[in-house]
Amino acid sequence: NRPEPVPVSIDALRAISAGTPKSEVIAKLGKPHGSIAGMGDSTQESWTYVLPGGAQAKIKIENAKVASVIMPE
């Protein structure tokens, strides 16, 4: 059994913006709770982080930098 992921704060997630290197994302948020790599193009990744309350945010990575941060509704 995998341990429950520790939620990341919404404020920490808001500190991440397009162009942030993925190494900085890991330094600020920790390793993603889930990730999908190489979606058609190996330079793209999709990282998932769990937020307090169980909602999920996704961070799209392209060329080792943040392309977009998708917050839950």
A tleap script that builds the chain and sets N, CA, C and O, in Angstrom:
source leaprc.protein.ff14SB
mol = sequence {
  NASN ARG PRO GLU PRO VAL PRO VAL SER ILE
  ASP ALA LEU ARG ALA ILE SER ALA GLY THR
  PRO LYS SER GLU VAL ILE ALA LYS LEU GLY
  LYS PRO HIE GLY SER ILE ALA GLY MET GLY
  ASP SER THR GLN GLU SER TRP THR TYR VAL
  LEU PRO GLY GLY ALA GLN ALA LYS ILE LYS
  ILE GLU ASN ALA LYS VAL ALA SER VAL ILE
  MET PRO CGLU
}
set mol.1.N position { 0.837 -1.207 0.000 }
set mol.1.CA position { 0.000 0.000 0.000 }
set mol.1.C position { 0.867 1.250 0.000 }
set mol.1.O position { 1.787 1.389 0.805 }
set mol.2.N position { 0.557 2.145 -0.908 }
set mol.2.CA position { 1.296 3.409 -0.958 }
set mol.2.C position { 0.745 4.341 0.113 }
set mol.2.O position { -0.458 4.349 0.374 }
set mol.3.N position { 1.629 5.129 0.736 }
set mol.3.CA position { 1.120 6.089 1.726 }
set mol.3.C position { 0.287 7.165 1.044 }
set mol.3.O position { 0.466 7.460 -0.137 }
set mol.4.N position { -0.623 7.739 1.812 }
set mol.4.CA position { -1.433 8.835 1.278 }
set mol.4.C position { -0.507 10.007 0.951 }
set mol.4.O position { 0.390 10.319 1.735 }
set mol.5.N position { -0.715 10.662 -0.204 }
set mol.5.CA position { 0.125 11.821 -0.521 }
set mol.5.C position { -0.157 12.972 0.436 }
set mol.5.O position { -1.301 13.197 0.833 }
set mol.6.N position { 0.880 13.686 0.795 }
set mol.6.CA position { 0.728 14.863 1.650 }
set mol.6.C position { 0.295 16.016 0.747 }
set mol.6.O position { 1.001 16.351 -0.205 }
set mol.7.N position { -0.865 16.631 1.035 }
set mol.7.CA position { -1.332 17.716 0.165 }
set mol.7.C position { -0.360 18.890 0.128 }
set mol.7.O position { 0.333 19.173 1.105 }
set mol.8.N position { -0.323 19.564 -1.010 }
set mol.8.CA position { 0.460 20.795 -1.130 }
set mol.8.C position { -0.497 21.968 -0.960 }
set mol.8.O position { -1.670 21.874 -1.320 }
set mol.9.N position { -0.006 23.051 -0.424 }
set mol.9.CA position { -0.878 24.200 -0.196 }
set mol.9.C position { -1.174 24.920 -1.505 }
set mol.9.O position { -0.354 24.942 -2.424 }
set mol.10.N position { -2.350 25.500 -1.565 }
set mol.10.CA position { -2.741 26.265 -2.752 }
set mol.10.C position { -1.796 27.451 -2.925 }
set mol.10.O position { -1.457 27.812 -4.052 }
set mol.11.N position { -1.368 28.056 -1.820 }
set mol.11.CA position { -0.433 29.193 -1.921 }
set mol.11.C position { 0.885 28.756 -2.555 }
set mol.11.O position { 1.443 29.479 -3.379 }
set mol.12.N position { 1.388 27.578 -2.178 }
set mol.12.CA position { 2.636 27.072 -2.766 }
set mol.12.C position { 2.445 26.826 -4.265 }
set mol.12.O position { 3.330 27.111 -5.071 }
set mol.13.N position { 1.285 26.297 -4.619 }
set mol.13.CA position { 1.014 26.038 -6.029 }
set mol.13.C position { 0.908 27.341 -6.815 }
set mol.13.O position { 1.356 27.413 -7.960 }
set mol.14.N position { 0.325 28.356 -6.218 }
set mol.14.CA position { 0.185 29.649 -6.898 }
set mol.14.C position { 1.546 30.311 -7.141 }
set mol.14.O position { 1.666 31.189 -7.996 }
set mol.15.N position { 2.569 29.889 -6.387 }
set mol.15.CA position { 3.911 30.455 -6.570 }
set mol.15.C position { 4.588 29.887 -7.820 }
set mol.15.O position { 5.645 30.365 -8.234 }
set mol.16.N position { 3.972 28.867 -8.415 }
set mol.16.CA position { 4.522 28.248 -9.626 }
set mol.16.C position { 3.846 28.892 -10.835 }
set mol.16.O position { 2.621 29.000 -10.882 }
set mol.17.N position { 4.635 29.310 -11.795 }
set mol.17.CA position { 4.063 29.932 -12.993 }
set mol.17.C position { 4.762 29.416 -14.234 }
set mol.17.O position { 5.797 28.756 -14.147 }
set mol.18.N position { 4.193 29.719 -15.386 }
set mol.18.CA position { 4.776 29.281 -16.653 }
set mol.18.C position { 6.221 29.752 -16.740 }
set mol.18.O position { 6.537 30.891 -16.395 }
set mol.19.N position { 7.086 28.871 -17.201 }
set mol.19.CA position { 8.500 29.191 -17.340 }
set mol.19.C position { 9.351 28.745 -16.165 }
set mol.19.O position { 10.579 28.759 -16.253 }
set mol.20.N position { 8.713 28.342 -15.049 }
set mol.20.CA position { 9.462 27.858 -13.888 }
set mol.20.C position { 10.136 26.534 -14.250 }
set mol.20.O position { 9.469 25.636 -14.766 }
set mol.21.N position { 11.440 26.389 -13.995 }
set mol.21.CA position { 12.102 25.101 -14.278 }
set mol.21.C position { 11.504 23.985 -13.416 }
set mol.21.O position { 11.121 24.219 -12.270 }
set mol.22.N position { 11.426 22.777 -13.968 }
set mol.22.CA position { 10.805 21.703 -13.195 }
set mol.22.C position { 11.597 21.370 -11.938 }
set mol.22.O position { 11.015 20.887 -10.967 }
set mol.23.N position { 12.897 21.612 -11.923 }
set mol.23.CA position { 13.682 21.383 -10.704 }
set mol.23.C position { 13.222 22.306 -9.576 }
set mol.23.O position { 13.240 21.924 -8.406 }
set mol.24.N position { 12.809 23.521 -9.936 }
set mol.24.CA position { 12.311 24.474 -8.935 }
set mol.24.C position { 10.935 24.052 -8.423 }
set mol.24.O position { 10.622 24.241 -7.247 }
set mol.25.N position { 10.113 23.481 -9.306 }
set mol.25.CA position { 8.796 22.966 -8.873 }
set mol.25.C position { 9.001 21.887 -7.821 }
set mol.25.O position { 8.330 21.891 -6.789 }
set mol.26.N position { 9.928 20.956 -8.074 }
set mol.26.CA position { 10.193 19.880 -7.110 }
set mol.26.C position { 10.743 20.451 -5.811 }
set mol.26.O position { 10.400 19.971 -4.731 }
set mol.27.N position { 11.593 21.473 -5.902 }
set mol.27.CA position { 12.149 22.098 -4.696 }
set mol.27.C position { 11.050 22.744 -3.857 }
set mol.27.O position { 11.106 22.706 -2.628 }
set mol.28.N position { 10.048 23.338 -4.516 }
set mol.28.CA position { 8.981 24.043 -3.794 }
set mol.28.C position { 7.839 23.137 -3.356 }
set mol.28.O position { 7.289 23.306 -2.268 }
set mol.29.N position { 7.483 22.174 -4.206 }
set mol.29.CA position { 6.294 21.351 -3.940 }
set mol.29.C position { 6.593 19.905 -3.594 }
set mol.29.O position { 5.713 19.179 -3.131 }
set mol.30.N position { 7.839 19.477 -3.816 }
set mol.30.CA position { 8.157 18.061 -3.661 }
set mol.30.C position { 7.865 17.337 -4.959 }
set mol.30.O position { 7.378 17.930 -5.922 }
set mol.31.N position { 8.168 16.048 -4.976 }
set mol.31.CA position { 7.908 15.262 -6.187 }
set mol.31.C position { 6.406 15.189 -6.416 }
set mol.31.O position { 5.628 15.166 -5.462 }
set mol.32.N position { 5.994 15.153 -7.694 }
set mol.32.CA position { 4.557 15.077 -7.972 }
set mol.32.C position { 3.956 13.781 -7.421 }
set mol.32.O position { 4.636 12.760 -7.324 }
set mol.33.N position { 2.670 13.841 -7.064 }
set mol.33.CA position { 1.976 12.662 -6.554 }
set mol.33.C position { 1.687 11.685 -7.691 }
set mol.33.O position { 1.546 10.482 -7.470 }
set mol.34.N position { 1.601 12.217 -8.901 }
set mol.34.CA position { 1.415 11.388 -10.079 }
set mol.34.C position { 2.052 12.083 -11.259 }
set mol.34.O position { 2.112 13.312 -11.294 }
set mol.35.N position { 2.531 11.319 -12.228 }
set mol.35.CA position { 3.110 11.946 -13.410 }
set mol.35.C position { 2.936 11.042 -14.619 }
set mol.35.O position { 2.960 9.815 -14.516 }
set mol.36.N position { 2.762 11.682 -15.763 }
set mol.36.CA position { 2.693 10.993 -17.046 }
set mol.36.C position { 3.724 11.673 -17.929 }
set mol.36.O position { 3.710 12.896 -18.073 }
set mol.37.N position { 4.612 10.895 -18.517 }
set mol.37.CA position { 5.677 11.478 -19.346 }
set mol.37.C position { 5.560 10.985 -20.776 }
set mol.37.O position { 4.995 9.928 -21.054 }
set mol.38.N position { 6.113 11.786 -21.669 }
set mol.38.CA position { 6.240 11.366 -23.055 }
set mol.38.C position { 4.932 11.195 -23.789 }
set mol.38.O position { 4.763 10.223 -24.526 }
set mol.39.N position { 4.002 12.112 -23.606 }
set mol.39.CA position { 2.716 12.033 -24.281 }
set mol.39.C position { 2.894 12.412 -25.755 }
set mol.39.O position { 2.661 13.556 -26.144 }
set mol.40.N position { 3.304 11.449 -26.555 }
set mol.40.CA position { 3.521 11.709 -27.965 }
set mol.40.C position { 4.873 12.352 -28.240 }
set mol.40.O position { 5.508 12.087 -29.260 }
set mol.41.N position { 5.294 13.189 -27.325 }
set mol.41.CA position { 6.558 13.909 -27.476 }
set mol.41.C position { 7.270 13.837 -26.130 }
set mol.41.O position { 6.720 14.264 -25.115 }
set mol.42.N position { 8.476 13.305 -26.114 }
set mol.42.CA position { 9.154 13.045 -24.837 }
set mol.42.C position { 9.507 14.312 -24.057 }
set mol.42.O position { 9.950 14.217 -22.913 }
set mol.43.N position { 9.322 15.491 -24.646 }
set mol.43.CA position { 9.624 16.722 -23.913 }
set mol.43.C position { 8.430 17.186 -23.083 }
set mol.43.O position { 8.520 18.204 -22.397 }
set mol.44.N position { 7.309 16.453 -23.134 }
set mol.44.CA position { 6.111 16.852 -22.401 }
set mol.44.C position { 5.839 15.911 -21.239 }
set mol.44.O position { 6.015 14.698 -21.350 }
set mol.45.N position { 5.407 16.487 -20.122 }
set mol.45.CA position { 5.008 15.706 -18.960 }
set mol.45.C position { 3.773 16.361 -18.357 }
set mol.45.O position { 3.529 17.552 -18.547 }
set mol.46.N position { 3.001 15.566 -17.628 }
set mol.46.CA position { 1.860 16.086 -16.878 }
set mol.46.C position { 2.023 15.611 -15.442 }
set mol.46.O position { 2.047 14.408 -15.181 }
set mol.47.N position { 2.136 16.555 -14.507 }
set mol.47.CA position { 2.318 16.232 -13.094 }
set mol.47.C position { 1.033 16.540 -12.347 }
set mol.47.O position { 0.355 17.524 -12.641 }
set mol.48.N position { 0.701 15.698 -11.379 }
set mol.48.CA position { -0.487 15.893 -10.557 }
set mol.48.C position { -0.070 16.072 -9.099 }
set mol.48.O position { 0.762 15.333 -8.574 }
set mol.49.N position { -0.667 17.066 -8.467 }
set mol.49.CA position { -0.472 17.302 -7.029 }
set mol.49.C position { -1.827 17.297 -6.345 }
set mol.49.O position { -2.798 17.844 -6.867 }
set mol.50.N position { -1.889 16.668 -5.158 }
set mol.50.CA position { -3.116 16.644 -4.367 }
set mol.50.C position { -3.133 17.875 -3.470 }
set mol.50.O position { -2.127 18.238 -2.860 }
set mol.51.N position { -4.298 18.506 -3.407 }
set mol.51.CA position { -4.493 19.700 -2.579 }
set mol.51.C position { -5.263 19.324 -1.325 }
set mol.51.O position { -5.857 18.248 -1.263 }
set mol.52.N position { -5.261 20.211 -0.306 }
set mol.52.CA position { -6.083 19.938 0.875 }
set mol.52.C position { -7.544 19.718 0.449 }
set mol.52.O position { -8.064 20.451 -0.392 }
set mol.53.N position { -8.195 18.713 1.029 }
set mol.53.CA position { -9.572 18.409 0.665 }
set mol.53.C position { -9.674 17.377 -0.443 }
set mol.53.O position { -10.771 16.927 -0.774 }
set mol.54.N position { -8.524 16.992 -1.027 }
set mol.54.CA position { -8.522 15.920 -2.012 }
set mol.54.C position { -8.603 16.361 -3.462 }
set mol.54.O position { -8.494 15.521 -4.356 }
set mol.55.N position { -8.792 17.653 -3.731 }
set mol.55.CA position { -8.806 18.117 -5.120 }
set mol.55.C position { -7.409 17.943 -5.714 }
set mol.55.O position { -6.425 17.809 -4.987 }
set mol.56.N position { -7.339 17.947 -7.041 }
set mol.56.CA position { -6.050 17.768 -7.705 }
set mol.56.C position { -5.756 18.934 -8.639 }
set mol.56.O position { -6.646 19.462 -9.306 }
set mol.57.N position { -4.497 19.316 -8.668 }
set mol.57.CA position { -4.015 20.330 -9.608 }
set mol.57.C position { -3.046 19.635 -10.552 }
set mol.57.O position { -2.336 18.711 -10.155 }
set mol.58.N position { -3.020 20.079 -11.795 }
set mol.58.CA position { -2.098 19.510 -12.773 }
set mol.58.C position { -1.121 20.581 -13.240 }
set mol.58.O position { -1.487 21.738 -13.447 }
set mol.59.N position { 0.124 20.167 -13.399 }
set mol.59.CA position { 1.148 21.053 -13.937 }
set mol.59.C position { 1.648 20.412 -15.223 }
set mol.59.O position { 2.137 19.282 -15.219 }
set mol.60.N position { 1.519 21.139 -16.313 }
set mol.60.CA position { 2.015 20.657 -17.604 }
set mol.60.C position { 3.454 21.148 -17.769 }
set mol.60.O position { 3.736 22.335 -17.608 }
set mol.61.N position { 4.353 20.226 -18.090 }
set mol.61.CA position { 5.769 20.530 -18.261 }
set mol.61.C position { 6.115 20.335 -19.746 }
set mol.61.O position { 5.765 19.316 -20.342 }
set mol.62.N position { 6.790 21.302 -20.320 }
set mol.62.CA position { 7.310 21.155 -21.681 }
set mol.62.C position { 8.750 21.645 -21.691 }
set mol.62.O position { 9.051 22.720 -21.173 }
set mol.63.N position { 9.645 20.846 -22.287 }
set mol.63.CA position { 11.066 21.207 -22.378 }
set mol.63.C position { 11.648 21.562 -21.011 }
set mol.63.O position { 12.403 22.526 -20.881 }
set mol.64.N position { 11.287 20.764 -19.981 }
set mol.64.CA position { 11.809 20.892 -18.612 }
set mol.64.C position { 11.367 22.169 -17.898 }
set mol.64.O position { 11.953 22.539 -16.880 }
set mol.65.N position { 10.332 22.850 -18.422 }
set mol.65.CA position { 9.792 24.047 -17.759 }
set mol.65.C position { 8.278 23.954 -17.699 }
set mol.65.O position { 7.649 23.251 -18.491 }
set mol.66.N position { 7.703 24.676 -16.743 }
set mol.66.CA position { 6.244 24.700 -16.608 }
set mol.66.C position { 5.635 25.396 -17.822 }
set mol.66.O position { 6.023 26.510 -18.176 }
set mol.67.N position { 4.670 24.718 -18.455 }
set mol.67.CA position { 3.920 25.319 -19.550 }
set mol.67.C position { 2.619 25.918 -19.025 }
set mol.67.O position { 2.194 26.985 -19.468 }
set mol.68.N position { 1.984 25.212 -18.062 }
set mol.68.CA position { 0.747 25.722 -17.482 }
set mol.68.C position { 0.452 25.030 -16.159 }
set mol.68.O position { 0.902 23.911 -15.912 }
set mol.69.N position { -0.313 25.717 -15.313 }
set mol.69.CA position { -0.780 25.168 -14.045 }
set mol.69.C position { -2.295 25.177 -14.120 }
set mol.69.O position { -2.908 26.220 -14.344 }
set mol.70.N position { -2.901 23.996 -13.931 }
set mol.70.CA position { -4.349 23.861 -14.021 }
set mol.70.C position { -4.884 23.580 -12.624 }
set mol.70.O position { -4.691 22.496 -12.072 }
set mol.71.N position { -5.564 24.584 -12.063 }
set mol.71.CA position { -6.142 24.457 -10.726 }
set mol.71.C position { -7.535 23.837 -10.842 }
set mol.71.O position { -8.207 24.014 -11.858 }
set mol.72.N position { -7.975 23.108 -9.806 }
set mol.72.CA position { -9.340 22.573 -9.843 }
set mol.72.C position { -10.357 23.700 -9.768 }
set mol.72.O position { -10.052 24.806 -9.322 }
set mol.73.N position { -11.557 23.403 -10.207 }
set mol.73.CA position { -12.632 24.416 -10.179 }
set mol.73.C position { -12.986 24.781 -8.760 }
set mol.73.O position { -13.865 25.613 -8.537 }
savepdb mol mol.pdb
quit
